[in-house]
Each structure stands twice: as C-alpha cells, then as structure tokens.
CSV table of C-alpha atoms and ligand atoms in Angstrom, one decimal:
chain,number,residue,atom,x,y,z
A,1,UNK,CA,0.0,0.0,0.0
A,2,UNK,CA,1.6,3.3,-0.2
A,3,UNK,CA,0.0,7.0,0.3
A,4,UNK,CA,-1.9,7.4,-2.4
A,5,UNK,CA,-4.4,4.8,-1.7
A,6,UNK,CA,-5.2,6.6,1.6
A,7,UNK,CA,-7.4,9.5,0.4
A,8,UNK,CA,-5.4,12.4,1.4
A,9,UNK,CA,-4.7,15.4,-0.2
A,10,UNK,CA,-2.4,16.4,-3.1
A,11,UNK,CA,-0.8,19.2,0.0
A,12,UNK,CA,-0.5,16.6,2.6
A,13,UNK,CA,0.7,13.7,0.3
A,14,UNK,CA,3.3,16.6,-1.3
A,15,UNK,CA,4.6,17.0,2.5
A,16,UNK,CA,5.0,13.2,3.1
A,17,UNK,CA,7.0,12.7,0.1
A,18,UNK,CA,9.2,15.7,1.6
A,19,UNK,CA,9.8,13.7,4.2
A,20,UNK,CA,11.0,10.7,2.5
A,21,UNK,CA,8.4,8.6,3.8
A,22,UNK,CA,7.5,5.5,0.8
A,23,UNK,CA,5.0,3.4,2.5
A,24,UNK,CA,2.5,3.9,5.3
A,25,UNK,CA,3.9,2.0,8.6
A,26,UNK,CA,1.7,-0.9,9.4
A,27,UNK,CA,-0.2,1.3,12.3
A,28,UNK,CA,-0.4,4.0,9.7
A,29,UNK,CA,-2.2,1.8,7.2
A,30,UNK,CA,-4.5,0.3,9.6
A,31,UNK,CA,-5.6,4.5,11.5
A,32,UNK,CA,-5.6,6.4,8.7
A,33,UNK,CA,-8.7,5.2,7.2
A,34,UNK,CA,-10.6,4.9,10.3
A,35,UNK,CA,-9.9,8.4,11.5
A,36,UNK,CA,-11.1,9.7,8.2
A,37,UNK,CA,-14.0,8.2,8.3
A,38,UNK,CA,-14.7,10.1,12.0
A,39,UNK,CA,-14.1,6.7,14.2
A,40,UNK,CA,-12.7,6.8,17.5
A,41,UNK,CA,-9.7,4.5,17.6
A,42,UNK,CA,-7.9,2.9,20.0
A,43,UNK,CA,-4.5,2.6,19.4
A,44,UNK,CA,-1.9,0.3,20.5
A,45,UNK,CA,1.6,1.0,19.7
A,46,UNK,CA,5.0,2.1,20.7
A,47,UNK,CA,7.0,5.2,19.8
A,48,UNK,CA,8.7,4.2,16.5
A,49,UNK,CA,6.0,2.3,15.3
A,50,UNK,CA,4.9,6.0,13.3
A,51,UNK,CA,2.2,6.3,15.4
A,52,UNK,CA,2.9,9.8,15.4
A,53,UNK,CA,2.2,10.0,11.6
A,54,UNK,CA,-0.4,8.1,11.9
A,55,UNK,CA,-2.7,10.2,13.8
A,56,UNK,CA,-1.4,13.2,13.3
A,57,UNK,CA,-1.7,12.8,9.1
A,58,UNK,CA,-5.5,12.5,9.5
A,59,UNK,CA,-6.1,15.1,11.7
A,60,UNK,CA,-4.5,17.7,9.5
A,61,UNK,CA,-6.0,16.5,6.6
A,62,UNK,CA,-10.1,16.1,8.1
A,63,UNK,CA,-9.2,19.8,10.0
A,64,UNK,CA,-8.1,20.8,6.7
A,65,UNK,CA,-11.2,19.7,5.1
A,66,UNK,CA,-13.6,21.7,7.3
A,67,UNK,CA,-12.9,24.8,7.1
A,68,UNK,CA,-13.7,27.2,9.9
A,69,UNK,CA,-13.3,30.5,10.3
A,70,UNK,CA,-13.9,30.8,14.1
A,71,UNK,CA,-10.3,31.4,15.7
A,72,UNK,CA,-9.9,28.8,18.4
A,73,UNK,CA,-8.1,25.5,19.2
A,74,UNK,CA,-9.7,22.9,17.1
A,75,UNK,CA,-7.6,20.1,17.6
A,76,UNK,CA,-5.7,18.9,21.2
A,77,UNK,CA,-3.0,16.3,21.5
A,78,UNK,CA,-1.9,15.2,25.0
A,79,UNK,CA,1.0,13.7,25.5
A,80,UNK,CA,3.5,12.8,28.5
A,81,UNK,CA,6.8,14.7,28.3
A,82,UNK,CA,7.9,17.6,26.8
A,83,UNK,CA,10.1,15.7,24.7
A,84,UNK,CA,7.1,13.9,23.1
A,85,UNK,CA,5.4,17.7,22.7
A,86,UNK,CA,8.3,19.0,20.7
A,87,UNK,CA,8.5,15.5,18.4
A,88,UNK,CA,4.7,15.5,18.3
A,89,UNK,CA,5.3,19.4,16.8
A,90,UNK,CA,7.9,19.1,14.7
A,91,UNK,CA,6.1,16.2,12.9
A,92,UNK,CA,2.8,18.6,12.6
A,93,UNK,CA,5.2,21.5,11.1
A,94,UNK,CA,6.4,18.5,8.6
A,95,UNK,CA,3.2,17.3,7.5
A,96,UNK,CA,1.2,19.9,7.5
A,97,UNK,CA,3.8,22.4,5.9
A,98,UNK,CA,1.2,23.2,2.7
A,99,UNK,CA,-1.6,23.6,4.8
A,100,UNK,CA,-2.1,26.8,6.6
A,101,UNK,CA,-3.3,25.3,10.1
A,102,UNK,CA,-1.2,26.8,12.6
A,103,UNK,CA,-0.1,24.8,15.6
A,104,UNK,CA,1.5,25.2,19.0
A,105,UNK,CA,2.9,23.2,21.7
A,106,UNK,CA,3.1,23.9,25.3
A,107,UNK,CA,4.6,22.1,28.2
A,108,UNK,CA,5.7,23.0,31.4
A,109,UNK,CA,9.3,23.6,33.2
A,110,UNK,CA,9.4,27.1,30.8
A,111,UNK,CA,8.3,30.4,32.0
A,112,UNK,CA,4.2,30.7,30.0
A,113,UNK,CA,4.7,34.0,28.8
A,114,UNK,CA,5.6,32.9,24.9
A,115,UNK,CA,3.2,30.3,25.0
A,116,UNK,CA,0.0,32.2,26.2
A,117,UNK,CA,1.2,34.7,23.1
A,118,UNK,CA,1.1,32.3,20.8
A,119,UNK,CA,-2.4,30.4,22.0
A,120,UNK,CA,-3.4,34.1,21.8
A,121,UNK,CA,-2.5,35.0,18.2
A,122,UNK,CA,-4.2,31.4,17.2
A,123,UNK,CA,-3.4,28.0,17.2
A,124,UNK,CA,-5.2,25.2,15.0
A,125,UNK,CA,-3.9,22.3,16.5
A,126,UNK,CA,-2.7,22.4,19.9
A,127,UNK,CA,0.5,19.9,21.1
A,128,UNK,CA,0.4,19.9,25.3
A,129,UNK,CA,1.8,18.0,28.3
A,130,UNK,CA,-1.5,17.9,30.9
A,131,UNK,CA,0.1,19.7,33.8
A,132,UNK,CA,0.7,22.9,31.4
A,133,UNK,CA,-2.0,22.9,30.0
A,134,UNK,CA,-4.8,22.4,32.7
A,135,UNK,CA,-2.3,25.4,34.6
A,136,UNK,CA,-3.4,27.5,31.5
A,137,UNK,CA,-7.0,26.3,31.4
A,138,UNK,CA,-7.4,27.5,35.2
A,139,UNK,CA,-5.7,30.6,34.2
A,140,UNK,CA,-8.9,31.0,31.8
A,141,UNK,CA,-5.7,31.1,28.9
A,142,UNK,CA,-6.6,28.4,26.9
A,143,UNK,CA,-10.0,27.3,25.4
A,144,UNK,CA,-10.6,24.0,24.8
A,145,UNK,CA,-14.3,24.1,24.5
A,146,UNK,CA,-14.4,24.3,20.7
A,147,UNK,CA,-11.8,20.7,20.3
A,148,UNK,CA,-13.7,18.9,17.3
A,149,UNK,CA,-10.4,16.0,17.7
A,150,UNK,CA,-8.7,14.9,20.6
A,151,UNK,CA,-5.6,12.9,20.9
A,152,UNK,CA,-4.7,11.0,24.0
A,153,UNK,CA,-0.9,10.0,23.5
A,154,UNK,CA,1.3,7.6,25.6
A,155,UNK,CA,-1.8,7.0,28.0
A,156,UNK,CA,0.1,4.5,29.8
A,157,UNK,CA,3.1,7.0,30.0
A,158,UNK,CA,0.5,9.3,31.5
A,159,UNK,CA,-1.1,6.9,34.1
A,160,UNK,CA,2.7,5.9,35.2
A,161,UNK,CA,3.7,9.8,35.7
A,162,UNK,CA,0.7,10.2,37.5
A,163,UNK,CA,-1.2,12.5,35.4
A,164,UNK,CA,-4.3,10.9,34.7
A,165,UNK,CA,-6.0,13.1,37.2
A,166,UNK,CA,-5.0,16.3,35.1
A,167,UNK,CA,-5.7,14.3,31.9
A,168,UNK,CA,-9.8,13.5,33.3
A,169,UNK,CA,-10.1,17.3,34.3
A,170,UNK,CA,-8.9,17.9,30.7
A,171,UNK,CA,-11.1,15.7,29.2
A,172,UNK,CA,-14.2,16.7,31.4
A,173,UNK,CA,-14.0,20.0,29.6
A,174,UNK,CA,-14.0,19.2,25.8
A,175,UNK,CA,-17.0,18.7,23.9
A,176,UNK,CA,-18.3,15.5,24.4
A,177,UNK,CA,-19.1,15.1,21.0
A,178,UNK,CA,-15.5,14.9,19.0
A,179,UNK,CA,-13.6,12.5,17.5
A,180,UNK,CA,-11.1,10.6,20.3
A,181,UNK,CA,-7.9,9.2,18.9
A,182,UNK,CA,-6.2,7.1,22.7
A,183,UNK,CA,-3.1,5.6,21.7
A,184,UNK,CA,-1.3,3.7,24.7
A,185,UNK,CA,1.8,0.6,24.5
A,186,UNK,CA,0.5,-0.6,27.3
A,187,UNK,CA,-3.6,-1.2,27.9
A,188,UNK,CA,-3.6,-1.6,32.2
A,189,UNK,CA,-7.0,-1.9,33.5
A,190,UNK,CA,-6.8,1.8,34.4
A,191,UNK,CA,-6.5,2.6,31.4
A,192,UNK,CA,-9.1,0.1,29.4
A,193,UNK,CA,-11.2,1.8,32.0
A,194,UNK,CA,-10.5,5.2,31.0
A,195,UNK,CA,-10.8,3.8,26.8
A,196,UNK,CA,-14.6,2.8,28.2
A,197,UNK,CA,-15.6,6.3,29.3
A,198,UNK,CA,-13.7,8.1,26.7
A,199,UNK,CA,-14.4,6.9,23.4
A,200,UNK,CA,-17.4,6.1,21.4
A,201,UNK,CA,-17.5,2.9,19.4
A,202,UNK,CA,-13.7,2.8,18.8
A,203,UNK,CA,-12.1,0.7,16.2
A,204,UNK,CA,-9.0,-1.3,17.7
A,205,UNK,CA,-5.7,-0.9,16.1
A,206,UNK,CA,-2.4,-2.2,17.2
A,207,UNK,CA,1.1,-2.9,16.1
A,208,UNK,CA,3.6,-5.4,17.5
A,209,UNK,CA,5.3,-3.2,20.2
A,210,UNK,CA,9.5,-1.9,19.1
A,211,UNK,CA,11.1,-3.5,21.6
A,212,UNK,CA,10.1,-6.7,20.7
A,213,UNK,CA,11.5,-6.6,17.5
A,214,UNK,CA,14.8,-5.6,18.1
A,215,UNK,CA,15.6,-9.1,20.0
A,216,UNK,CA,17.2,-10.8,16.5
A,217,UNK,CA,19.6,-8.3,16.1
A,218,UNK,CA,23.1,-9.0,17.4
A,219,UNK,CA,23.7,-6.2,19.6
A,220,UNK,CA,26.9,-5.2,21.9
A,221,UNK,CA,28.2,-1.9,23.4
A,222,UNK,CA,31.6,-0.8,23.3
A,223,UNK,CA,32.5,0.8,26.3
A,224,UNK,CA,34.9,3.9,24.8
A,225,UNK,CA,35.9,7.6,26.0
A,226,UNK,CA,34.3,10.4,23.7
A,227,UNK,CA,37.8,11.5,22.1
A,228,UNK,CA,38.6,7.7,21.3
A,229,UNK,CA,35.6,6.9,19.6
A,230,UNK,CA,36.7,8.2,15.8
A,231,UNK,CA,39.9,6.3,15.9
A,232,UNK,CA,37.4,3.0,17.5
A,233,UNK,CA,35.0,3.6,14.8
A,234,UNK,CA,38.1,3.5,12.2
A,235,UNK,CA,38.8,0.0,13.4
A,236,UNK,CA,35.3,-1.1,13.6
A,237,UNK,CA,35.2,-0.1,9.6
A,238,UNK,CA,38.9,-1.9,8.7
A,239,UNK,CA,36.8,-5.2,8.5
A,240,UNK,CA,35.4,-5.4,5.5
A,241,UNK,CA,32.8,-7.8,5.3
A,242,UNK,CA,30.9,-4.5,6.8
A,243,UNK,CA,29.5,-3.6,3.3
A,244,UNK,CA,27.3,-1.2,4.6
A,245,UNK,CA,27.2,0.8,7.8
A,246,UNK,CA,24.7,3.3,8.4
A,247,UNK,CA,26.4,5.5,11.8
A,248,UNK,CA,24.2,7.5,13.7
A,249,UNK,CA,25.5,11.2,15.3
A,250,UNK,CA,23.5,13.3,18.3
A,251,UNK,CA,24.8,16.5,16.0
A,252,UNK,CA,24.7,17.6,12.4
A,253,UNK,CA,28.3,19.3,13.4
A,254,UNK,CA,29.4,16.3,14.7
A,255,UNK,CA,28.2,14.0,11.7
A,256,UNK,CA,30.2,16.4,9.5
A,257,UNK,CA,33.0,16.3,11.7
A,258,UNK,CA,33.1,12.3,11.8
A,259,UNK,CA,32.9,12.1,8.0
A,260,UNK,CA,36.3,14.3,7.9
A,261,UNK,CA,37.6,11.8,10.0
A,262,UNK,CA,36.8,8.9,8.6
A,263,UNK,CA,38.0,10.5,5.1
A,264,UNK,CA,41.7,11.4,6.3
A,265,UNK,CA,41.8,7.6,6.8
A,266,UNK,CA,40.6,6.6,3.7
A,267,UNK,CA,36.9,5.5,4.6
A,268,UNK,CA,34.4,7.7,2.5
A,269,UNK,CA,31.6,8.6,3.7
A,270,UNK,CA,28.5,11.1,3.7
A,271,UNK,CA,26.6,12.8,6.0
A,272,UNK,CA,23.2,13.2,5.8
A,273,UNK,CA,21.6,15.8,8.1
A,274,UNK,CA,18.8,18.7,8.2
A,275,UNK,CA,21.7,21.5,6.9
A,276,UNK,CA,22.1,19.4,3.8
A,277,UNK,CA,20.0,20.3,0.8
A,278,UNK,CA,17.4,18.3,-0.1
A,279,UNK,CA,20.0,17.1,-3.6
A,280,UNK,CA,22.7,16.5,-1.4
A,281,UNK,CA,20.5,14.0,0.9
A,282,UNK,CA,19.7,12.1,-2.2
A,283,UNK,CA,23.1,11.9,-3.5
A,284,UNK,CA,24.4,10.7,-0.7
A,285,UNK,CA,21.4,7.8,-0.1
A,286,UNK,CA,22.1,7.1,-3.4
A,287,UNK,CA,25.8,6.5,-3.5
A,288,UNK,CA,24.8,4.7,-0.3
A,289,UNK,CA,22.6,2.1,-1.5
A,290,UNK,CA,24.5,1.8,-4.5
A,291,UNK,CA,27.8,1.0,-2.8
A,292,UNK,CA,29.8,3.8,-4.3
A,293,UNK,CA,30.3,4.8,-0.4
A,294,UNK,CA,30.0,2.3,2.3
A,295,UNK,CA,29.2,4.5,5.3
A,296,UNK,CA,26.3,6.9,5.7
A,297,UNK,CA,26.5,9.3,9.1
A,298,UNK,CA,23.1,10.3,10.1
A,299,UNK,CA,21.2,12.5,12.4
A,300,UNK,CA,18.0,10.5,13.4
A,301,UNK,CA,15.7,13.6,12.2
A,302,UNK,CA,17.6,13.0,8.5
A,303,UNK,CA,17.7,9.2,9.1
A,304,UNK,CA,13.7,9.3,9.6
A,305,UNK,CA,13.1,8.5,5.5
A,306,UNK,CA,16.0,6.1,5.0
A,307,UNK,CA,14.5,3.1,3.2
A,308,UNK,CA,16.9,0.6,2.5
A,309,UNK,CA,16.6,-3.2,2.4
A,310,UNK,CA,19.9,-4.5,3.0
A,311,UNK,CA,21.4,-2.4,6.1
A,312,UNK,CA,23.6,-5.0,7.8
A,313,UNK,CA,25.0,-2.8,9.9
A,314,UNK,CA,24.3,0.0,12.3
A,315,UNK,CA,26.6,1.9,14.7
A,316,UNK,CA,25.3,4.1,17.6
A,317,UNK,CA,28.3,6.8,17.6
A,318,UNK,CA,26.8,8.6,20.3
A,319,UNK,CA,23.4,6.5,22.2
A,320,UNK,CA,20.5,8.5,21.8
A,321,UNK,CA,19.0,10.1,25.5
A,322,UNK,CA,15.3,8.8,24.5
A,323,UNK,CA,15.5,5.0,24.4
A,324,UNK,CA,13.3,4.4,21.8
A,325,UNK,CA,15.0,6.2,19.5
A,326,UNK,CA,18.0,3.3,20.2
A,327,UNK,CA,15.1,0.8,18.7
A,328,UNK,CA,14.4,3.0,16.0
A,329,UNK,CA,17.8,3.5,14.7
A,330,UNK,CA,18.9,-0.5,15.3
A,331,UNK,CA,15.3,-1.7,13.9
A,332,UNK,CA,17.1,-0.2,10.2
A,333,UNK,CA,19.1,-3.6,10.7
A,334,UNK,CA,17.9,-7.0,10.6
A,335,UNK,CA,14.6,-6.3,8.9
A,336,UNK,CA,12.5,-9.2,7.1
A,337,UNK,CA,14.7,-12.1,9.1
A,338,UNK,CA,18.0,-10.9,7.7
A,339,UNK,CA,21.3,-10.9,10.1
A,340,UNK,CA,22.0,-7.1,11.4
A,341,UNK,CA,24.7,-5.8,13.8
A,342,UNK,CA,23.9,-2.9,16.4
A,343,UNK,CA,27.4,-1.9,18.1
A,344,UNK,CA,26.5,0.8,20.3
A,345,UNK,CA,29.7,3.1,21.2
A,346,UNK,CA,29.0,4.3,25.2
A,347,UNK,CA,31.2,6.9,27.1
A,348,UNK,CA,31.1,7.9,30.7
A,349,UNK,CA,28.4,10.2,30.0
A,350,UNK,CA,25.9,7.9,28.4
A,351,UNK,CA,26.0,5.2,30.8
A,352,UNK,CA,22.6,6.8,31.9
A,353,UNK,CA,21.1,6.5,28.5
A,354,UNK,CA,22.6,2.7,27.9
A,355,UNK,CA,20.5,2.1,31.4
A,356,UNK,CA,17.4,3.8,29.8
A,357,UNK,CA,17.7,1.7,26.7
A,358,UNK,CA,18.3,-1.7,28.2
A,359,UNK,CA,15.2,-0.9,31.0
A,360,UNK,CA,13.3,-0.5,27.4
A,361,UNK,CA,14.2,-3.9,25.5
A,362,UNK,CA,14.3,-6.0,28.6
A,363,UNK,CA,17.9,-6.9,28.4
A,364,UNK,CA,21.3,-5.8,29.2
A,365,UNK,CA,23.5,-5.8,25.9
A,366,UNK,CA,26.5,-7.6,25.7
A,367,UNK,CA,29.9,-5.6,26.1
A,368,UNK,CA,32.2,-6.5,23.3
A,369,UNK,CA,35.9,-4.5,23.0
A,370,UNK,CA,37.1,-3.6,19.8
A,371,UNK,CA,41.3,-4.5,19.6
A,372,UNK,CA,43.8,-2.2,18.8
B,1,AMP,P1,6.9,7.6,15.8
B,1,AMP,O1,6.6,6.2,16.1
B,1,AMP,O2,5.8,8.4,15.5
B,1,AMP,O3,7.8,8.1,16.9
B,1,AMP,O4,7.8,7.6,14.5
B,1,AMP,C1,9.1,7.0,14.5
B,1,AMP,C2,9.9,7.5,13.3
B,1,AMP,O5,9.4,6.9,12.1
B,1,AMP,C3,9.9,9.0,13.1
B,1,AMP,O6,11.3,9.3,12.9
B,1,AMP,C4,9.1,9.2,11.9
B,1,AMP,O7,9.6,10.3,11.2
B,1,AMP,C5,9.4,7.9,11.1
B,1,AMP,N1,8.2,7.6,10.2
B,1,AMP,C6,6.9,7.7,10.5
B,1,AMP,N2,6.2,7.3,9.4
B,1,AMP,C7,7.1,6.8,8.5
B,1,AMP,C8,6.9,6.2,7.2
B,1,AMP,N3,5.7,6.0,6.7
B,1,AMP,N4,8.0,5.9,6.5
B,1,AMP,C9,9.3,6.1,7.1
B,1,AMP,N5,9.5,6.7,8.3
B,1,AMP,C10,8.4,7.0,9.0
C-alpha cells in the first residue's frame, strides 16, 4: 500500500514525500482510514512504530477539510513529556507544511509568557503536556471548548507519571461530541477503564510493540571515551565484510566532523543531516545504496526517511538520551529475518542512557571491545 491509496490530499501527500516517507507503517495503514471516516480508535503502539504520523496525518487533513473560520483550538494532542510535545510538533510543522493550520505546543518547566502569546494570536492544533495545560485552562488562557479532535498519547506513559487526574479534568472540559484518537503501549485496567468512558465505538488498532522486534539483532556496546571513539569507529570499519554501515550522530556538526575523519583515513563517507540540501540528501542515499560509499553518518531527524533493504550494519556513535530512538535506529538492521549488527559506542556520560535503553528492550547488551 503506499500514500496514495489513503485519500489524502495532493498538499499533505506533497509533504509526506518531503519527508522521504515511501509506505504507510503498518499502524499507519490500519488508523488512517478509520480516522477519516470520523471513528474513535484505539491505538496500540510504541513510539517508533509511526504512530505519530499516523494520527497526526489524519487530523490535518479532516481539519483541513472543514474549514472554519472561528479562531480557536480545534484540535488537542496530550502527550507525556515535553520531549514527546516537541516530536509531536515538529512532525505537525512536517506534514502539515502546505496547509495553513497553525499549531502550537506547550509544556511546562518554561516560564508561559511565549506560550500564552502564541495560543493568543491562534493556534489550529494544539500539542500539550496535561500539567501545562490544565495550569493554562485554570488561568482562563486556553479554550478548549471548541476541540472537534482529541488525541490522547502515551496514556500509559500518563497513568505511570501520574497525570491521569489532570488528563480526566482535561477531558471533562472538551466537547463530548468529538472525535477521540487514545493511543497507549500498554492497555492496564486503568487505562481500558479510561478507553470505556472516553471513546465512542472505537475501532482497535495495534502494532507489534518496538522492543520486541529488536531481539534478532546482534547487539553489543563498546564501552569507549568520547575522544577515542573516531579512531574506534576507524577499526570497527577496517573489517570489510561491513559492506554497509549506516552511523548515527546526536549532531549535524558532529556527523560532518566524523565524516572528515573517517576520510583522512581513507573510509568515505557522507553525511546526511537537516543542513544538507534536499540534492545533497539524495546523493548521498544514493551512493549509499548503490555502494559507491560504504558509510552513511546520520542525524535520526535525516535518518527518519532512510529506506533501504539490506542495512547489515548499524553503529550508535553517540546512544540517543530517549531510548526508543535506540530501537528505531537498530530496527534499520535485521529487517525481514535478515542478520543485522547494532554496536552501540558508550562513554562515561551515556552510561545513563545505555541504562534507559536496556530498561526498554528488557535486556542488558552484551559488552564486546574492539582491539587495537
Ligand atoms: P513515531 O513512532 O511516531 O515516533 O515515529 C518513528 C519514526 O518513524 C519517526 O522518525 C518518523 O519520522 C518515522 N516515520 C513515520 N512514518 C514513516 C513512514 N511511513 N516511513 C518512514 N518513516 C516514517
């Protein structure tokens, strides 16, 4: 199936190819024709899964479809962290890019002074942890009685933070008739509870969770100092039955950095990252997947449309702080039953994340030292 057959429209599908995305995800293809057609859905599925996309696509495109002229918040997505609130928004800004909906986002930990501006000079679609948000509401600073879709992410996440109080004094104040999009990993009898009150007829969609799949890939971590990870990388790269090795960087500076390194040594490579132009991106996939280089060092905001069937290989440079991301980035690697390699390079300074990531897939990965 790819985009096409899903009914949207020539702006939105325009803003998905920008983004490199080919094929609907599996959760994408089963949402996105429910929530067109105006059905609740319940959704189960993990960060990484495209979730986001996949309610996030329809929403823009039904908002887009009714116009309305009143000014006020017409669509609400609650999510956890403010980490999520800033992915959630960025991936709004993506694929709603043609339309002219505005967005905000709002979380707390940040003085409310910008925020309250920018609910003021009017948002569309509005992206909000519950603590903010109800803080605003009480204020009288944010209207939410106009909401036509709401979106419930990470409910689990929310019921584990403790902020499913917040999220039912939220939800006691949208219009009861709206369209309810409750996405959760997890479904706890809290929360199947909460999925009885909240939604209306839902339609059940669900995706085998991330950290499940990332279980056939050979993993290990190499335990090495920041300033000795080029030269580590350098010997990881001398074995050359590593056809392909896709490298992930936190940094665009530091994935343009890398690739000088790795060049004054003789390995070419490319990076690909959000400074690059659009040609340059392509170039560089497509020297990629057609072997003329044999590394590729991405950013995991670039890395997001990378589609290629045989990655064997995949090195964490630096571990990403939110642990999905870690399944994300491997999950490139040992796709369709095929043999993939995760080494994960960790310094003193990431042990915290490695934790984070192994709490996540259930397992501690093996260490494995790279000789000299
Ligand atoms: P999510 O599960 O929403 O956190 O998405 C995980 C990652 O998958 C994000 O980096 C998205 O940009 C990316 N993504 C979402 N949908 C697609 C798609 N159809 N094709 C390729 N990448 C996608």
């Amino acid at each position: 199936m790819n985009f096409q057959e899903l009914n949207l429209s020539a702006p939105i599908l325009r803003a998905i190819t920008d983004s490199g995305y080919t094929q609907p995800t599996p959760i994408q293809q089963q949402a996105i024709p429910y929530v067109l057609d105006g059905k609740d859905i319940i959704g189960c599925a993990q960060t990484g899964t495209g979730k986001t996309a996949a309610f996030a696509i329809p929403m823009l495109e039904l908002l887009s479809r009714k116009r309305n002229d009143l000014r006020c918040i017409r669509a609400l997505i609650i999510t956890p962290t403010r980490e999520l609130a800033i992915q959630i928004s960025e991936n709004v800004t993506a694929y709603g890019k043609y339309l002219k909906l505005k967005h905000t986002c709002i979380f707390g930990g940040v003085p409310q002074g910008k925020q309250v501006s920018a609910i003021r000079s009017g948002a569309d679609i509005l992206v909000a942890t519950p603590g903010r948000l109800l803080d605003l509401m009480q204020q009288g600073l944010a209207d939410i009685s106009k909401i036509e879709i709401l979106v419930l992410d990470e409910a689990d996440r929310m019921l584990d933070m403790g902020f499913i109080r917040d999220v039912k004094k939220i939800i006691a104040r949208v219009p009861a008739k709206r369209q309810t999009l409750f996405f959760s990993a997890t479904m706890p009898a809290e929360i199947k509870e909460l999925t009885r009150t909240l939604l209306h007829q839902p339609a059940e969609v669900s995706v085998t969770p991330v950290s499940s799949t990332v279980k056939k890939i050979n993993q290990s971590v190499v335990f090495v100092e920041k300033g000795d990870k080029a030269a580590t990388l350098i010997r990881v790269l001398k074995d050359s039955t590593i056809t392909r090795s896709l490298v992930f960087t936190r940094t665009k500076h530091g994935a343009d950095k890398l690739v000088k390194q790795l060049a004054q040594t003789g390995i070419y490579a490319a990076a690909i990252h959000g400074n690059k132009s659009q040609n340059a991106r392509q170039k560089a996939l497509l020297d990629f997947r057609h072997s003329h280089i044999r590394v590729l060092v991405a950013t995991d905001i670039a890395a997001r449309g990378i589609d290629i069937d045989e990655l064997p290989h995949v090195v964490n440079y630096e571990l990403p702080n939110v642990p999905e991301t870690y399944v994300h980035r491997i999950g490139r690697t040992g796709r369709a039953g095929a043999a993939g390699t995760a080494i994960s390079f960790c310094d003193t300074e990431e042990k915290t994340d490695l934790r984070a990531i192994q709490k996540l897939i259930g397992f501690t990965v093996p260490v494995q030292t790279i000789p000299r």
